[in-house]
Amino acid sequence: MSLRTVLDGPNTRGTSDRFWAAFGLAVVALLGYPLVASTYAVANAALFLLYAILGLSLCVIWGYCGILSFGQVAFFGIGGYTFGIVGINLSTTTGTALGLLTGVGVATLFAFVLGYFMFYGGVRDVYVTIMTLVVALVVHTFMGQTAGSEWAIGEAALGGFDGMTNIPNLMLGGIELIDTAFYYVVLLVLLGTYLGLRALVNSDFGRAMVAVREDEERTELLGYDTKRIKLLVFTLGGALAGLSGVLYASWGNYMNPAVFGITFAALPVVWVSVGGRDSLLGAIGATYAIEWFSQQLSITGSEYALVVVGGLLLVTILWLPKGVAPAVADWLSEKQSSPSIRGHEEVAD
Amino acid sequence: MLAIEDLHASYDSTPVLRGVDLSVDEGEIVGVIGKNGAGKTTLMKSVIGLLEPDSGTIQFDGRDVTDEPSDARARGGMGYIPQRRDVFPSLTVEENLRMGESINEGGEARYDAVYEYFPILEERREQKAGTMSGGQQQMLAVGRALVGSPDLLLLDEPSEGVQPSIVAEMSETIGQMSEETETTVLFVEQNLSVIDALAERCYVMEKGRIVEELAAVEHETVATHLAV
Amino acid sequence: MIYDTLNLLFQFLDSFAFIVLATVGLAVIFGMMGIINLAHGEFILVGAYGTTLSYGAGLPLALAMGVGVLATTVFGLVLERTVMRRLYHRPLDSMVATWGLSLVTVQLARIGFGNTLSQVGTPLGSISYGAFSYSAYRVVLAGIAVAVLVSLYWLFMYTEFGTQARATMEDEPTARSMGVDTGRIYLGTFGLGSALAGLTGALYAPTITMTPELGASFLVEAFVTVVVGGSSVLVGTSLAGGFLGVVNATFTNLAGTFIGQVAMLLAAILAIRLLPEGITGLIDSWRAKRAEGGQ
Amino acid sequence: MAAEPEPLLATDALRKEFGGLTATDDVSLTVSPGERRCLIGPNGAGKSTLLSLITGQLDPNAGSIRFAGEAIDGLSPHERIDRGLSVKFQVPSVYGEFSTRENLRLALQRRVSGEELEDAIVDSLSRFDLADEEYVEANALSHGQKQRLEIAMASALDPALLLLDEPVAGLSVEETQRIADLLIDLNESVGVALLVIEHDMKFVRALAERVTVLHQGSILIEGEMENVADDPAVRNVYLGEEV
Amino acid sequence: MNNLFSTGRSSTRRAFLAAGATGITATAGCTGSARQDADVVRIGVLEDRSGGFALNGTSKWQTSVLAIEELNEAGGILGKEIELFDPDPQSDNQRYQELTRRLIQREEVDALWAGYSSAARETIRPLINQYEQLYFYTTQYEGGVCDSTIFPVGATARQQLGAVVPHLIEEYGPRIYTIAADYNFGQISGDWVRILAEENGAEVIGEEFIPLDVSQFGSTINRIQEADPDFVMSMLVGQNHTSFYNQRASAGLDIPIGSSTTMAQGYEHRRLNPPALADMYVGVNYMEEVDTEASNAFVERFYDRWPDAPYLNQEAQNNYFSIHMYAEAAERAGTTDQEAVIEELEKGVEIEAPEGTIELDGDTHHMNHHMRIGHADSNHDLSFGNEQYIGAGFLQEVGCSLPDDPETTQYLPAEVYDL
């Protein structure tokens, strides 16, 4: 019960016993998936799950703190590249573990610096959005021209437009994480991230975060240092995106500047807005569903694949502006015909 | 000229008007008084059409305008002077006035008359409206509505934040103008002197309803309603 | 020496024209109606394709450009009626929606017209000076960029539409209560923004490669300029265009294309940091100070 | 003068201009610890601007502010709140999508946590008579309930000075009385100083120990209610008529 | 149907049939998979049909389909029908990774053709090496890849530039200005220009690397004019860079240009308005305009199958001959087991391609190509000349010998030459 008091609260939708039962079932299903699926399907699922961490990183800063970063991929890419640099140079178990730490660390630091620069410099609202996008594009331009041999750090060549190759797999306790092992690690990291973020958004700090989203000025007048809150949340988002990037680099053993490009930069925004920006589970679900769906479309080889993806996006924003998960939650609570007074269940439990 | 029947309106599902009935005859100057929060501004917004009523009807000049958008109502002859000197701050005085031309489509633009009522506006024609004092902005807001020679002038708390001397001057000007051009005026106010100077007839509003109609201004009654 | 200066001048004109023309359409739409149009590049695409296709069908170039502009205007007006009007003053939602629109447009252009169109040649020949020469057409483009800014200034400052549009931008409900059909103003402004994007596409059609992705090459400059420029469409765009053009031309001239590009982006980031309200904000506060001093 | 205790709040010649408008014109105002002060004046007299200058939401063009013995110029709003200021806005600005409980919690968690926080919430709910609305979304509260909730939130910070902008605007006579009683109780039980902007003269009479009249951005007169109300200049600007 | 190959394939195929079938079940591929459908040969083709590289990728996909249809019509490989897996990677490198995994792990393809850009190749190279997948990369590229399961069958920079640079030095003079795309391909190509210049007593007097997203070339043109070279070597890449040629013409820059990247891939001579490419020389192993019997017959078959196709590019030819070359090797190996096929390929295969009869160099996995210099005049009319048969020299020099020494490396000219 005490765990539930930490995880449940007014800032997350699913708080009933039934929700947790369904959640548990879903986790069991995901844990059991490698037993029934092919190696390929498992590796593929691992990719979607690691993308979901990137989705969560945006969800927490946009959905819960009201900051739309269009540049989450910058932290993702920096995390991945840093992991690559360290991993290639020290291709050992401790080396890749160190790569994981530095990858996340550098991404976090970068987010912190950028966040400080913006929030303490009075950059606000949509200008934050465009600024983060521009930063991603600057990194994109920069990384695109690192083809020359002078752009190598130790053994690791940045590789310019062609990207960085031969990034080692993450290793844990001497075991190289590929396929199923990698899937389980990603799944556990995602699960941990999700539960951790749930606990965070329902904590005192999380309430303040949501208050900043709702009304920044009002919140400051309750004595909260809103700039600091925004900076911390933005930095956390950067750390999660960096973590996702490290996993990505380990998944494909490869990074290239396309991860900083506008096409990829748009993806987290798409996942989160389709899923529902203030729904963590929505973000995970939407990431998985959208990536799976667009991959299926590209497998068909149909020339209409991108038309369908773009069209869906347009339709979702126009008709479900709050996203799919909130719409589903509203629909479910309407069906239960109980007035949806959020937070009530917290005590009823 | 204006007849409102059983008007209900709300902001974000909080009911503000709870069944307002009132009527204004042609050429009349009618005041609606009430405390802050009584729903006066909401009433004005509903009349001009910036707020869609939940139910009830608004008849203007014999037509039902309940479903008309506000720009159509304005072109049909309603001149609206919003609360708090809502001029366009980065437009010049002249450009602000020009915005009033669309009111009462087909009517002649009366710059001369407006400049005559408010000479300061002619003096400051090129100045940006946002840089003028509160009183001057209020004159501009009134002038802007008058340019298009409206049939019905809607004034939302014209005295708010304006010096008493200017309030008096403006009340006088509006009264004079109404007489000269037979313009009907509906205004909401809580300043006693404006009510005194202008209103031929008064409605008292409380909590979204008209609670009393006063044939002439009964000073003491009005004062109690304003609860000063 | 004189030739070097001329080189720098031409490069500045080139950058300035490109930045201004890439931006105006976006700036009008963003500044006036709060829509961040990530499909801006695709509006340019429509203009460029309209021009190239009608030139290919035998129209003279000037007329073909007219067709390009017209096609984009119609494209914009249709979108305004169907999609955009639901997104006014929802900049973040508009960003996601227009991204979807961009994907759809690019791919439909590919399905409809293939991976490329055969190209219109650049007209007007070149200007020679010393060992150097510069495309005359590109100098003309700079002239057109200035002309576009001047006509927009005239349109917004001295016409009824302009006054109404500015009033609507400032305070939509009050403008509406003054009898302005703000729905039509929005439609008109969006049409204008689309037409300008179409014009950019038409003008650059003879100089860039005709592929469905061509819009992307305008997008970065356009967004950076809008942000650096700040809220005032005209003043912001011209000054930011000038500022970024100088940075770009100087660094490109000194150190090559890559440094020029990076310098421009870094300058933009610094500008946003130092002037959160954009150049317009700087101008406003300067004006306010001067007004105070004058009193 | 020397005998008087150091004021809790002292503004010195605060001036704020917007374009050509001078909203506050060299306002020097002092509030003593534990005092109940009302700030009255017609709409547009600069009362709300003055409040925003005190909270730090606006920067003055000139002048300075001292609070609890320190200069607080240049501090951001949250730093001023930390020093013992608290504010309730003119328009109720509770968090509409949060429940009453969550709104209160957000304010109370600044001070207390754990069990104590639970108790404080319950306490606050009953003190401001909002217990039945505990789980109601703030958007669905009545105007009076919102006003009470916001006063509850502002006082939850345990401030030395509570700034209230029109706390009874749009409330019924009974509700107004209730708020007055609440505020007096608060003032007497914990000694919080009150600076209240209000139009409702009945309320002002019931609450204020001293009254400051602001007009055209400057202080017209300051004193006890009875004296102020009889002042001809006040009657002139406030009621807009010669007496 | 034109008999493309010199060996009497159809007569020998049946003889291999029985042995081949058992061979497959015994070795069951490098992936150690349980599911190997013995009745079909599974070929994966990842070529861009949407996104930025669709212009180049589409005809690669088309000739792949054509080659497979031809093979199937003639009875398949080892008597088994070829099944094609051809999702669209949409010019998106992330998609390349996902789809390559799918084709290797789930579809268990016997051979894979994938990617236009070097970046796409590099994206999937770790997977190819990890799963030891037989992979053909057909684009002309910077060269140097020495991986045991990869066959880069396009012409290398060394081959293309080796054809065109010496010719231009002879024709116009020794002062060269290089402009190239700012990434591996461009920089390595730039290195090759310098190496070739030195070998031929010429000199590179200026060099500029241009980011791929640049489409405005005013300053570049000024710099070239300032340096006043005898000719320009252009290794510009992609649609943004294509704008250079129009801008060059309108600025009146009439210095001849040599290239390894124009015309043969993106058919700029058809798309751009003359005289954008006036006096452009490009080193190619194939263009559809090459006027030989084999080429003309190939072009005819191609447009019969794809009447709406805008162009048949150099890389498409490479896809076409390499699929036939694979079939040939599998026939000879008597199995589609990848190790066996690679072993067979490494013995060296000679094949009659549309560009002419060419050989695979077993040591380096590269092709010896017929290199020609295509020249566009001011009307963009093409002529070809100076045909040479150039081998994969560089990798032999650095000692890439995959059958003896399996490795996964990309050698750079800087490691060998003093630059």
CSV table of C-alpha atoms in Angstrom, one decimal, chain C residues 4 7 11 14 18 55 107 110 115-122 125-126 129 131-135 138 204 206-209 211 213 217 252-258 261, chain E residues 49-52 54-55 58 182 208-211 213-223 225-226 239-243 246-247 250-253 267 270-273:
chain,number,residue,atom,x,y,z
C,4,ASP,CA,36.8,41.7,-52.7
C,7,ASN,CA,32.3,40.0,-53.7
C,11,GLN,CA,27.3,37.7,-51.0
C,14,ASP,CA,22.5,37.0,-51.8
C,18,PHE,CA,17.6,34.3,-49.4
C,55,TYR,CA,7.1,26.7,-67.6
C,107,GLN,CA,5.1,12.4,-50.5
C,110,ARG,CA,6.5,12.6,-55.2
C,115,ASN,CA,11.4,12.3,-57.8
C,116,THR,CA,12.3,15.4,-59.8
C,117,LEU,CA,11.2,17.8,-62.4
C,118,SER,CA,13.3,19.0,-65.3
C,119,GLN,CA,14.7,22.3,-64.3
C,120,VAL,CA,14.1,25.9,-65.4
C,121,GLY,CA,17.4,27.5,-66.3
C,122,THR,CA,18.5,30.7,-64.5
C,125,GLY,CA,23.1,35.9,-67.4
C,126,SER,CA,25.9,37.4,-65.3
C,129,TYR,CA,33.9,42.5,-62.7
C,131,ALA,CA,38.2,38.0,-62.6
C,132,PHE,CA,34.8,37.6,-61.0
C,133,SER,CA,31.3,37.4,-62.2
C,134,TYR,CA,28.0,37.1,-60.4
C,135,SER,CA,24.6,35.9,-61.5
C,138,ARG,CA,20.6,36.8,-57.9
C,204,TYR,CA,14.1,30.3,-56.5
C,206,PRO,CA,15.3,28.5,-61.5
C,207,THR,CA,18.2,28.2,-59.1
C,208,ILE,CA,17.6,25.2,-56.9
C,209,THR,CA,17.0,21.5,-57.6
C,211,THR,CA,12.8,17.6,-55.8
C,213,GLU,CA,12.3,17.8,-50.4
C,217,SER,CA,16.5,23.9,-47.4
C,252,THR,CA,31.4,32.5,-45.5
C,253,ASN,CA,33.7,34.9,-47.3
C,254,LEU,CA,36.4,34.6,-44.6
C,255,ALA,CA,36.3,31.0,-43.8
C,256,GLY,CA,34.1,29.0,-46.1
C,257,THR,CA,30.5,27.8,-46.3
C,258,PHE,CA,30.5,25.6,-43.3
C,261,GLN,CA,26.5,28.5,-41.6
E,49,ARG,CA,11.7,4.9,-53.2
E,50,SER,CA,10.8,7.8,-51.0
E,51,GLY,CA,12.7,10.5,-49.1
E,52,GLY,CA,15.8,12.3,-50.3
E,54,ALA,CA,14.5,8.3,-54.0
E,55,LEU,CA,15.8,10.0,-57.1
E,58,THR,CA,14.1,4.1,-57.5
E,182,ASP,CA,31.8,17.7,-46.6
E,208,GLU,CA,36.6,23.5,-50.4
E,209,PHE,CA,34.3,21.0,-48.5
E,210,ILE,CA,30.7,22.0,-48.5
E,211,PRO,CA,28.1,20.8,-46.0
E,213,ASP,CA,22.6,21.1,-46.6
E,214,VAL,CA,24.1,24.1,-48.5
E,215,SER,CA,22.3,25.1,-51.6
E,216,GLN,CA,23.7,28.6,-52.2
E,217,PHE,CA,27.1,28.7,-53.9
E,218,GLY,CA,27.8,32.4,-54.6
E,219,SER,CA,30.9,32.5,-52.4
E,220,THR,CA,32.2,29.2,-53.7
E,221,ILE,CA,32.0,30.5,-57.2
E,222,ASN,CA,33.8,33.7,-56.2
E,223,ARG,CA,36.6,31.6,-54.6
E,225,GLN,CA,37.2,32.6,-59.9
E,226,GLU,CA,39.7,34.1,-57.5
E,239,GLN,CA,20.0,17.6,-54.3
E,240,ASN,CA,21.1,20.7,-52.5
E,241,HIS,CA,24.5,20.6,-54.1
E,242,THR,CA,23.0,20.0,-57.6
E,243,SER,CA,22.0,23.7,-57.4
E,246,ASN,CA,22.6,26.1,-62.3
E,247,GLN,CA,24.3,28.8,-60.2
E,250,SER,CA,24.1,31.8,-64.3
E,251,ALA,CA,27.2,33.3,-62.7
E,252,GLY,CA,29.1,32.7,-66.0
E,253,LEU,CA,31.7,30.4,-64.5
E,267,TYR,CA,20.9,12.4,-64.5
E,270,ARG,CA,18.4,15.6,-68.3
E,271,ARG,CA,17.0,17.6,-65.4
E,272,LEU,CA,18.9,20.8,-65.6
E,273,ASN,CA,18.4,23.3,-68.2
